[in-house]
Short mmCIF file of C-alpha atoms in Angstrom, two decimals:
data_model
loop_
_atom_site.label_atom_id
_atom_site.label_comp_id
_atom_site.label_asym_id
_atom_site.label_seq_id
_atom_site.Cartn_x
_atom_site.Cartn_y
_atom_site.Cartn_z
CA UNK A 857 0.01 -0.01 -0.01
CA UNK A 858 1.21 3.51 -0.76
CA UNK A 859 0.78 6.42 1.55
CA UNK A 860 -0.94 9.48 0.10
CA UNK A 861 -0.40 12.97 1.40
CA UNK A 862 -3.65 14.81 1.94
CA UNK A 863 -3.66 18.48 0.98
CA UNK A 864 -6.62 20.52 2.22
CA UNK A 865 -7.74 24.00 1.26
CA UNK A 866 -5.86 25.30 4.31
CA UNK A 867 -2.57 23.78 3.16
CA UNK A 868 -0.93 26.17 0.77
CA UNK A 869 1.41 25.03 -1.98
CA UNK A 870 4.14 27.15 -0.39
CA UNK A 871 3.99 24.88 2.67
CA UNK A 872 4.89 21.78 0.67
CA UNK A 873 7.86 20.88 -1.50
CA UNK A 874 7.06 21.39 -5.18
CA UNK A 875 8.60 18.44 -7.02
CA UNK A 876 9.32 20.44 -10.24
CA UNK A 877 11.61 22.86 -8.45
CA UNK A 878 9.65 26.07 -8.86
CA UNK A 879 11.04 28.79 -6.59
CA UNK A 880 8.55 31.02 -4.77
CA UNK A 881 11.11 33.53 -3.55
CA UNK A 882 10.50 36.62 -5.68
CA UNK A 883 10.43 40.32 -5.03
CA UNK A 884 7.22 42.23 -5.59
CA UNK A 885 5.90 45.67 -4.84
CA UNK A 886 2.27 46.02 -3.96
CA UNK A 887 0.41 49.32 -4.24
CA UNK A 888 -2.68 49.99 -2.18
CA UNK A 889 -6.09 49.63 -3.89
CA UNK A 890 -7.54 52.63 -5.64
CA UNK A 891 -6.11 55.44 -7.69
CA UNK A 892 -4.79 58.68 -6.25
CA UNK A 893 -1.96 61.12 -6.84
CA UNK A 894 0.12 59.13 -4.33
CA UNK A 895 -0.41 55.95 -6.38
CA UNK A 896 0.53 57.72 -9.61
CA UNK A 897 3.72 58.98 -7.93
CA UNK A 898 4.47 55.51 -6.53
CA UNK A 899 4.15 53.87 -9.95
CA UNK A 900 6.19 56.59 -11.62
CA UNK A 901 8.97 56.18 -9.06
CA UNK A 902 8.97 52.39 -9.50
CA UNK A 903 9.33 52.82 -13.27
CA UNK A 904 12.08 55.42 -12.66
CA UNK A 905 10.38 57.86 -15.02
CA UNK A 906 11.70 61.37 -15.64
CA UNK A 907 10.10 64.29 -13.79
CA UNK A 908 8.34 65.60 -16.94
CA UNK A 909 6.55 62.23 -17.34
CA UNK A 910 5.34 62.32 -13.74
CA UNK A 911 4.03 65.85 -14.20
CA UNK A 912 2.26 64.78 -17.43
CA UNK A 913 0.65 61.80 -15.66
CA UNK A 914 -0.44 63.94 -12.70
CA UNK A 915 -1.94 66.53 -15.06
CA UNK A 916 -3.88 63.75 -16.82
CA UNK A 917 -4.98 62.31 -13.46
CA UNK A 918 -6.33 65.70 -12.32
CA UNK A 919 -8.16 66.17 -15.63
CA UNK A 920 -9.70 62.70 -15.27
CA UNK A 921 -10.82 63.63 -11.72
CA UNK A 922 -12.68 66.68 -13.06
CA UNK A 923 -14.66 64.57 -15.57
CA UNK A 924 -16.82 62.98 -12.87
CA UNK A 925 -18.06 59.43 -12.61
CA UNK A 926 -20.69 59.52 -15.35
CA UNK A 927 -20.14 56.85 -18.01
CA UNK A 928 -20.21 57.85 -21.70
CA UNK A 929 -23.50 57.24 -23.49
CA UNK A 930 -21.98 56.57 -26.92
CA UNK A 931 -20.92 53.05 -25.86
CA UNK A 932 -24.54 51.90 -25.37
CA UNK A 933 -23.50 49.62 -22.49
CA UNK A 934 -26.10 48.34 -20.07
CA UNK A 935 -24.98 46.90 -16.73
CA UNK A 936 -27.25 44.43 -14.91
#
C-alpha cells in the first residue's frame, strides 16, 4: 500500500515541497487599492520615469478627476 499525502484548502502550496523545483522567492511591490496622486507617484517612481513624465501623468489624473463618474452614453453599455 502507498501512503498518500492529503492536501486541504488550508494547506498552501508554499507549505509543501514542489517536485518540479519552482522557486517562490520573488520580489514584488504592492500598491494600495484605488487610484490617487500618491499611487501615480508611486508607480512613476517604481518605473524610474523622468520628472516631466510624472508631471504629465499627474496633469492627466487631475483632468480625469474633473470629468466625474458618469459613463459615456456613446458606448450603449447596459450593466445588470
